[in-house]
Amino acid sequence: MPLKTRQQVREEFASRGLAYADWARQKGYSPTLVSMIVNDNEGAPQRKCLRGESHNIAVELGLKQGTVSQPMTRPRIQLAAA
């Protein structure tokens, strides 16, 4: 499958009427991080998406080839009883 540009991803979201935050929540990603990746500079992106959640997002959006790694499980914070 050919890779998409960030502009193509933005247009795809717009044509579907889908918000980045909704897609991110459905997939279990940070809405802020998805927005940062999609809206990053195509020519010189600040987010390289080399590993972790950024990598997984870029792969699922079609911005790069690769496989989605296992999602990291975040430890749950338990508050001590007072």
PDB file of N, CA and C in Angstrom:
ATOM      1  N   MET A   1       0.846  -1.176   0.000  1.00  0.00           N
ATOM      2  CA  MET A   1       0.000   0.000   0.000  1.00  0.00           C
ATOM      3  C   MET A   1       0.894   1.241   0.000  1.00  0.00           C
ATOM      4  N   PRO A   2       0.611   2.200  -0.873  1.00  0.00           N
ATOM      5  CA  PRO A   2       1.432   3.420  -0.902  1.00  0.00           C
ATOM      6  C   PRO A   2       1.226   4.250   0.368  1.00  0.00           C
ATOM      7  N   LEU A   3       2.292   4.905   0.765  1.00  0.00           N
ATOM      8  CA  LEU A   3       2.223   5.746   1.960  1.00  0.00           C
ATOM      9  C   LEU A   3       1.451   7.019   1.667  1.00  0.00           C
ATOM     10  N   LYS A   4       0.846   7.564   2.712  1.00  0.00           N
ATOM     11  CA  LYS A   4       0.084   8.807   2.591  1.00  0.00           C
ATOM     12  C   LYS A   4       0.931   9.966   3.099  1.00  0.00           C
ATOM     13  N   THR A   5       0.619  11.135   2.601  1.00  0.00           N
ATOM     14  CA  THR A   5       1.223  12.343   3.155  1.00  0.00           C
ATOM     15  C   THR A   5       0.339  12.818   4.303  1.00  0.00           C
ATOM     16  N   ARG A   6       0.864  13.703   5.117  1.00  0.00           N
ATOM     17  CA  ARG A   6       0.060  14.256   6.203  1.00  0.00           C
ATOM     18  C   ARG A   6      -1.155  15.010   5.649  1.00  0.00           C
ATOM     19  N   GLN A   7      -0.971  15.678   4.527  1.00  0.00           N
ATOM     20  CA  GLN A   7      -2.084  16.390   3.889  1.00  0.00           C
ATOM     21  C   GLN A   7      -3.182  15.417   3.480  1.00  0.00           C
ATOM     22  N   GLN A   8      -2.808  14.282   2.936  1.00  0.00           N
ATOM     23  CA  GLN A   8      -3.798  13.280   2.551  1.00  0.00           C
ATOM     24  C   GLN A   8      -4.552  12.745   3.769  1.00  0.00           C
ATOM     25  N   VAL A   9      -3.836  12.560   4.871  1.00  0.00           N
ATOM     26  CA  VAL A   9      -4.487  12.097   6.101  1.00  0.00           C
ATOM     27  C   VAL A   9      -5.482  13.147   6.586  1.00  0.00           C
ATOM     28  N   ARG A  10      -5.074  14.419   6.564  1.00  0.00           N
ATOM     29  CA  ARG A  10      -5.987  15.497   6.982  1.00  0.00           C
ATOM     30  C   ARG A  10      -7.240  15.522   6.110  1.00  0.00           C
ATOM     31  N   GLU A  11      -7.055  15.378   4.798  1.00  0.00           N
ATOM     32  CA  GLU A  11      -8.193  15.386   3.872  1.00  0.00           C
ATOM     33  C   GLU A  11      -9.102  14.180   4.097  1.00  0.00           C
ATOM     34  N   GLU A  12      -8.511  13.037   4.406  1.00  0.00           N
ATOM     35  CA  GLU A  12      -9.292  11.831   4.680  1.00  0.00           C
ATOM     36  C   GLU A  12     -10.160  12.012   5.929  1.00  0.00           C
ATOM     37  N   PHE A  13      -9.578  12.573   6.980  1.00  0.00           N
ATOM     38  CA  PHE A  13     -10.345  12.843   8.192  1.00  0.00           C
ATOM     39  C   PHE A  13     -11.474  13.830   7.892  1.00  0.00           C
ATOM     40  N   ALA A  14     -11.174  14.877   7.128  1.00  0.00           N
ATOM     41  CA  ALA A  14     -12.177  15.896   6.806  1.00  0.00           C
ATOM     42  C   ALA A  14     -13.308  15.300   5.973  1.00  0.00           C
ATOM     43  N   SER A  15     -12.966  14.448   5.017  1.00  0.00           N
ATOM     44  CA  SER A  15     -14.004  13.873   4.154  1.00  0.00           C
ATOM     45  C   SER A  15     -14.916  12.919   4.922  1.00  0.00           C
ATOM     46  N   ARG A  16     -14.393  12.318   5.974  1.00  0.00           N
ATOM     47  CA  ARG A  16     -15.193  11.409   6.799  1.00  0.00           C
ATOM     48  C   ARG A  16     -15.900  12.131   7.943  1.00  0.00           C
ATOM     49  N   GLY A  17     -15.528  13.391   8.158  1.00  0.00           N
ATOM     50  CA  GLY A  17     -16.107  14.142   9.266  1.00  0.00           C
ATOM     51  C   GLY A  17     -15.670  13.597  10.610  1.00  0.00           C
ATOM     52  N   LEU A  18     -14.475  13.064  10.656  1.00  0.00           N
ATOM     53  CA  LEU A  18     -13.950  12.420  11.860  1.00  0.00           C
ATOM     54  C   LEU A  18     -12.906  13.315  12.518  1.00  0.00           C
ATOM     55  N   ALA A  19     -13.027  13.495  13.817  1.00  0.00           N
ATOM     56  CA  ALA A  19     -12.052  14.296  14.566  1.00  0.00           C
ATOM     57  C   ALA A  19     -10.857  13.421  14.939  1.00  0.00           C
ATOM     58  N   TYR A  20      -9.683  14.035  14.967  1.00  0.00           N
ATOM     59  CA  TYR A  20      -8.479  13.303  15.370  1.00  0.00           C
ATOM     60  C   TYR A  20      -8.665  12.696  16.753  1.00  0.00           C
ATOM     61  N   ALA A  21      -9.271  13.455  17.652  1.00  0.00           N
ATOM     62  CA  ALA A  21      -9.457  12.993  19.031  1.00  0.00           C
ATOM     63  C   ALA A  21     -10.338  11.748  19.081  1.00  0.00           C
ATOM     64  N   ASP A  22     -11.388  11.707  18.270  1.00  0.00           N
ATOM     65  CA  ASP A  22     -12.266  10.536  18.255  1.00  0.00           C
ATOM     66  C   ASP A  22     -11.520   9.302  17.764  1.00  0.00           C
ATOM     67  N   TRP A  23     -10.763   9.462  16.681  1.00  0.00           N
ATOM     68  CA  TRP A  23      -9.976   8.350  16.145  1.00  0.00           C
ATOM     69  C   TRP A  23      -8.972   7.879  17.191  1.00  0.00           C
ATOM     70  N   ALA A  24      -8.295   8.826  17.827  1.00  0.00           N
ATOM     71  CA  ALA A  24      -7.279   8.495  18.831  1.00  0.00           C
ATOM     72  C   ALA A  24      -7.891   7.697  19.975  1.00  0.00           C
ATOM     73  N   ARG A  25      -9.026   8.139  20.472  1.00  0.00           N
ATOM     74  CA  ARG A  25      -9.670   7.431  21.590  1.00  0.00           C
ATOM     75  C   ARG A  25     -10.112   6.026  21.185  1.00  0.00           C
ATOM     76  N   GLN A  26     -10.615   5.884  19.955  1.00  0.00           N
ATOM     77  CA  GLN A  26     -11.024   4.562  19.469  1.00  0.00           C
ATOM     78  C   GLN A  26      -9.841   3.600  19.430  1.00  0.00           C
ATOM     79  N   LYS A  27      -8.676   4.140  19.099  1.00  0.00           N
ATOM     80  CA  LYS A  27      -7.478   3.310  18.966  1.00  0.00           C
ATOM     81  C   LYS A  27      -6.665   3.221  20.259  1.00  0.00           C
ATOM     82  N   GLY A  28      -7.017   4.027  21.243  1.00  0.00           N
ATOM     83  CA  GLY A  28      -6.296   4.004  22.514  1.00  0.00           C
ATOM     84  C   GLY A  28      -5.039   4.860  22.529  1.00  0.00           C
ATOM     85  N   TYR A  29      -4.995   5.889  21.680  1.00  0.00           N
ATOM     86  CA  TYR A  29      -3.842   6.779  21.607  1.00  0.00           C
ATOM     87  C   TYR A  29      -4.148   8.135  22.228  1.00  0.00           C
ATOM     88  N   SER A  30      -3.106   8.876  22.467  1.00  0.00           N
ATOM     89  CA  SER A  30      -3.238  10.232  22.976  1.00  0.00           C
ATOM     90  C   SER A  30      -3.766  11.140  21.861  1.00  0.00           C
ATOM     91  N   PRO A  31      -4.910  11.800  22.074  1.00  0.00           N
ATOM     92  CA  PRO A  31      -5.429  12.713  21.046  1.00  0.00           C
ATOM     93  C   PRO A  31      -4.451  13.843  20.718  1.00  0.00           C
ATOM     94  N   THR A  32      -3.747  14.328  21.716  1.00  0.00           N
ATOM     95  CA  THR A  32      -2.770  15.402  21.489  1.00  0.00           C
ATOM     96  C   THR A  32      -1.648  14.923  20.585  1.00  0.00           C
ATOM     97  N   LEU A  33      -1.157  13.711  20.831  1.00  0.00           N
ATOM     98  CA  LEU A  33      -0.063  13.179  20.026  1.00  0.00           C
ATOM     99  C   LEU A  33      -0.502  12.935  18.585  1.00  0.00           C
ATOM    100  N   VAL A  34      -1.708  12.426  18.392  1.00  0.00           N
ATOM    101  CA  VAL A  34      -2.216  12.208  17.028  1.00  0.00           C
ATOM    102  C   VAL A  34      -2.281  13.539  16.293  1.00  0.00           C
ATOM    103  N   SER A  35      -2.814  14.552  16.938  1.00  0.00           N
ATOM    104  CA  SER A  35      -2.911  15.873  16.320  1.00  0.00           C
ATOM    105  C   SER A  35      -1.527  16.432  15.982  1.00  0.00           C
ATOM    106  N   MET A  36      -0.576  16.260  16.888  1.00  0.00           N
ATOM    107  CA  MET A  36       0.782  16.750  16.637  1.00  0.00           C
ATOM    108  C   MET A  36       1.410  16.063  15.426  1.00  0.00           C
ATOM    109  N   ILE A  37       1.187  14.774  15.280  1.00  0.00           N
ATOM    110  CA  ILE A  37       1.768  14.022  14.162  1.00  0.00           C
ATOM    111  C   ILE A  37       1.114  14.420  12.847  1.00  0.00           C
ATOM    112  N   VAL A  38      -0.211  14.490  12.823  1.00  0.00           N
ATOM    113  CA  VAL A  38      -0.926  14.810  11.588  1.00  0.00           C
ATOM    114  C   VAL A  38      -0.630  16.241  11.135  1.00  0.00           C
ATOM    115  N   ASN A  39      -0.513  17.161  12.073  1.00  0.00           N
ATOM    116  CA  ASN A  39      -0.305  18.563  11.725  1.00  0.00           C
ATOM    117  C   ASN A  39       1.164  18.980  11.661  1.00  0.00           C
ATOM    118  N   ASP A  40       2.063  18.024  11.798  1.00  0.00           N
ATOM    119  CA  ASP A  40       3.495  18.325  11.770  1.00  0.00           C
ATOM    120  C   ASP A  40       3.928  18.726  10.358  1.00  0.00           C
ATOM    121  N   ASN A  41       5.081  19.345  10.261  1.00  0.00           N
ATOM    122  CA  ASN A  41       5.654  19.778   8.994  1.00  0.00           C
ATOM    123  C   ASN A  41       6.092  18.556   8.189  1.00  0.00           C
ATOM    124  N   GLU A  42       5.563  18.408   6.991  1.00  0.00           N
ATOM    125  CA  GLU A  42       5.878  17.252   6.148  1.00  0.00           C
ATOM    126  C   GLU A  42       7.363  17.187   5.781  1.00  0.00           C
ATOM    127  N   GLY A  43       7.937  18.330   5.461  1.00  0.00           N
ATOM    128  CA  GLY A  43       9.329  18.352   5.014  1.00  0.00           C
ATOM    129  C   GLY A  43      10.350  18.161   6.115  1.00  0.00           C
ATOM    130  N   ALA A  44      10.056  18.676   7.289  1.00  0.00           N
ATOM    131  CA  ALA A  44      10.976  18.566   8.424  1.00  0.00           C
ATOM    132  C   ALA A  44      10.170  18.345   9.704  1.00  0.00           C
ATOM    133  N   PRO A  45       9.606  17.152   9.851  1.00  0.00           N
ATOM    134  CA  PRO A  45       8.755  16.907  11.009  1.00  0.00           C
ATOM    135  C   PRO A  45       9.528  16.916  12.324  1.00  0.00           C
ATOM    136  N   GLN A  46       8.919  17.468  13.348  1.00  0.00           N
ATOM    137  CA  GLN A  46       9.524  17.436  14.679  1.00  0.00           C
ATOM    138  C   GLN A  46       9.376  16.048  15.285  1.00  0.00           C
ATOM    139  N   ARG A  47       8.276  15.394  14.982  1.00  0.00           N
ATOM    140  CA  ARG A  47       8.029  14.025  15.446  1.00  0.00           C
ATOM    141  C   ARG A  47       8.508  13.070  14.367  1.00  0.00           C
ATOM    142  N   LYS A  48       9.564  12.331  14.649  1.00  0.00           N
ATOM    143  CA  LYS A  48      10.109  11.396  13.666  1.00  0.00           C
ATOM    144  C   LYS A  48       9.337  10.077  13.621  1.00  0.00           C
ATOM    145  N   CYS A  49       8.575   9.787  14.676  1.00  0.00           N
ATOM    146  CA  CYS A  49       7.756   8.572  14.747  1.00  0.00           C
ATOM    147  C   CYS A  49       8.601   7.310  14.599  1.00  0.00           C
ATOM    148  N   LEU A  50       9.714   7.273  15.297  1.00  0.00           N
ATOM    149  CA  LEU A  50      10.640   6.153  15.186  1.00  0.00           C
ATOM    150  C   LEU A  50      10.277   4.969  16.074  1.00  0.00           C
ATOM    151  N   ARG A  51       9.622   5.230  17.206  1.00  0.00           N
ATOM    152  CA  ARG A  51       9.310   4.134  18.130  1.00  0.00           C
ATOM    153  C   ARG A  51       8.137   4.511  19.025  1.00  0.00           C
ATOM    154  N   GLY A  52       7.645   3.515  19.725  1.00  0.00           N
ATOM    155  CA  GLY A  52       6.587   3.743  20.696  1.00  0.00           C
ATOM    156  C   GLY A  52       5.260   4.163  20.078  1.00  0.00           C
ATOM    157  N   GLU A  53       4.533   4.961  20.838  1.00  0.00           N
ATOM    158  CA  GLU A  53       3.190   5.369  20.434  1.00  0.00           C
ATOM    159  C   GLU A  53       3.209   6.181  19.142  1.00  0.00           C
ATOM    160  N   SER A  54       4.210   7.033  18.967  1.00  0.00           N
ATOM    161  CA  SER A  54       4.301   7.831  17.736  1.00  0.00           C
ATOM    162  C   SER A  54       4.447   6.927  16.519  1.00  0.00           C
ATOM    163  N   HIS A  55       5.291   5.915  16.630  1.00  0.00           N
ATOM    164  CA  HIS A  55       5.480   4.947  15.542  1.00  0.00           C
ATOM    165  C   HIS A  55       4.159   4.258  15.215  1.00  0.00           C
ATOM    166  N   ASN A  56       3.478   3.773  16.256  1.00  0.00           N
ATOM    167  CA  ASN A  56       2.216   3.061  16.041  1.00  0.00           C
ATOM    168  C   ASN A  56       1.174   3.946  15.359  1.00  0.00           C
ATOM    169  N   ILE A  57       1.083   5.183  15.777  1.00  0.00           N
ATOM    170  CA  ILE A  57       0.133   6.121  15.181  1.00  0.00           C
ATOM    171  C   ILE A  57       0.457   6.325  13.703  1.00  0.00           C
ATOM    172  N   ALA A  58       1.723   6.572  13.390  1.00  0.00           N
ATOM    173  CA  ALA A  58       2.126   6.811  12.003  1.00  0.00           C
ATOM    174  C   ALA A  58       1.832   5.599  11.123  1.00  0.00           C
ATOM    175  N   VAL A  59       2.062   4.400  11.641  1.00  0.00           N
ATOM    176  CA  VAL A  59       1.777   3.184  10.871  1.00  0.00           C
ATOM    177  C   VAL A  59       0.276   3.058  10.633  1.00  0.00           C
ATOM    178  N   GLU A  60      -0.527   3.245  11.672  1.00  0.00           N
ATOM    179  CA  GLU A  60      -1.986   3.097  11.524  1.00  0.00           C
ATOM    180  C   GLU A  60      -2.588   4.164  10.620  1.00  0.00           C
ATOM    181  N   LEU A  61      -1.978   5.344  10.588  1.00  0.00           N
ATOM    182  CA  LEU A  61      -2.462   6.404   9.702  1.00  0.00           C
ATOM    183  C   LEU A  61      -1.982   6.223   8.266  1.00  0.00           C
ATOM    184  N   GLY A  62      -1.032   5.332   8.052  1.00  0.00           N
ATOM    185  CA  GLY A  62      -0.495   5.107   6.714  1.00  0.00           C
ATOM    186  C   GLY A  62       0.627   6.057   6.344  1.00  0.00           C
ATOM    187  N   LEU A  63       1.218   6.722   7.340  1.00  0.00           N
ATOM    188  CA  LEU A  63       2.310   7.656   7.078  1.00  0.00           C
ATOM    189  C   LEU A  63       3.653   6.954   6.928  1.00  0.00           C
ATOM    190  N   LYS A  64       3.755   5.743   7.460  1.00  0.00           N
ATOM    191  CA  LYS A  64       4.999   4.988   7.344  1.00  0.00           C
ATOM    192  C   LYS A  64       4.683   3.505   7.333  1.00  0.00           C
ATOM    193  N   GLN A  65       5.626   2.748   6.804  1.00  0.00           N
ATOM    194  CA  GLN A  65       5.482   1.299   6.799  1.00  0.00           C
ATOM    195  C   GLN A  65       5.984   0.754   8.122  1.00  0.00           C
ATOM    196  N   GLY A  66       5.511  -0.410   8.462  1.00  0.00           N
ATOM    197  CA  GLY A  66       5.960  -1.048   9.682  1.00  0.00           C
ATOM    198  C   GLY A  66       4.823  -1.826  10.305  1.00  0.00           C
ATOM    199  N   THR A  67       5.083  -2.323  11.479  1.00  0.00           N
ATOM    200  CA  THR A  67       4.060  -3.042  12.219  1.00  0.00           C
ATOM    201  C   THR A  67       3.787  -2.300  13.517  1.00  0.00           C
ATOM    202  N   VAL A  68       2.571  -2.414  13.971  1.00  0.00           N
ATOM    203  CA  VAL A  68       2.184  -1.779  15.222  1.00  0.00           C
ATOM    204  C   VAL A  68       2.682  -2.660  16.354  1.00  0.00           C
ATOM    205  N   SER A  69       3.483  -2.080  17.219  1.00  0.00           N
ATOM    206  CA  SER A  69       4.018  -2.832  18.346  1.00  0.00           C
ATOM    207  C   SER A  69       2.947  -2.982  19.412  1.00  0.00           C
ATOM    208  N   GLN A  70       3.201  -3.843  20.343  1.00  0.00           N
ATOM    209  CA  GLN A  70       2.261  -4.051  21.448  1.00  0.00           C
ATOM    210  C   GLN A  70       2.060  -2.745  22.186  1.00  0.00           C
ATOM    211  N   PRO A  71       0.825  -2.402  22.472  1.00  0.00           N
ATOM    212  CA  PRO A  71       0.600  -1.173  23.231  1.00  0.00           C
ATOM    213  C   PRO A  71       1.196  -1.302  24.623  1.00  0.00           C
ATOM    214  N   MET A  72       1.780  -0.221  25.071  1.00  0.00           N
ATOM    215  CA  MET A  72       2.342  -0.209  26.409  1.00  0.00           C
ATOM    216  C   MET A  72       1.201  -0.096  27.407  1.00  0.00           C
ATOM    217  N   THR A  73       1.240  -0.914  28.410  1.00  0.00           N
ATOM    218  CA  THR A  73       0.222  -0.805  29.437  1.00  0.00           C
ATOM    219  C   THR A  73       0.707   0.184  30.470  1.00  0.00           C
ATOM    220  N   ARG A  74      -0.117   1.135  30.727  1.00  0.00           N
ATOM    221  CA  ARG A  74       0.250   2.158  31.703  1.00  0.00           C
ATOM    222  C   ARG A  74      -0.150   1.685  33.091  1.00  0.00           C
ATOM    223  N   PRO A  75       0.744   1.817  34.052  1.00  0.00           N
ATOM    224  CA  PRO A  75       0.380   1.383  35.408  1.00  0.00           C
ATOM    225  C   PRO A  75      -0.746   2.241  35.952  1.00  0.00           C
ATOM    226  N   ARG A  76      -1.657   1.589  36.610  1.00  0.00           N
ATOM    227  CA  ARG A  76      -2.776   2.325  37.219  1.00  0.00           C
ATOM    228  C   ARG A  76      -2.319   2.871  38.562  1.00  0.00           C
ATOM    229  N   ILE A  77      -2.644   4.095  38.795  1.00  0.00           N
ATOM    230  CA  ILE A  77      -2.286   4.733  40.050  1.00  0.00           C
ATOM    231  C   ILE A  77      -3.419   4.483  41.031  1.00  0.00           C
ATOM    232  N   GLN A  78      -3.067   3.900  42.139  1.00  0.00           N
ATOM    233  CA  GLN A  78      -4.062   3.668  43.177  1.00  0.00           C
ATOM    234  C   GLN A  78      -3.780   4.598  44.334  1.00  0.00           C
ATOM    235  N   LEU A  79      -4.794   5.288  44.742  1.00  0.00           N
ATOM    236  CA  LEU A  79      -4.646   6.202  45.875  1.00  0.00           C
ATOM    237  C   LEU A  79      -4.820   5.414  47.169  1.00  0.00           C
ATOM    238  N   ALA A  80      -3.974   5.720  48.106  1.00  0.00           N
ATOM    239  CA  ALA A  80      -4.062   5.048  49.402  1.00  0.00           C
ATOM    240  C   ALA A  80      -5.294   5.543  50.146  1.00  0.00           C
ATOM    241  N   ALA A  81      -5.913   4.623  50.851  1.00  0.00           N
ATOM    242  CA  ALA A  81      -7.078   4.999  51.651  1.00  0.00           C
ATOM    243  C   ALA A  81      -6.653   5.907  52.796  1.00  0.00           C
ATOM    244  N   ALA A  82      -7.432   6.920  53.049  1.00  0.00           N
ATOM    245  CA  ALA A  82      -7.074   7.864  54.105  1.00  0.00           C
ATOM    246  C   ALA A  82      -7.448   7.366  55.470  1.00  0.00           C
TER     247      ALA A  82
END
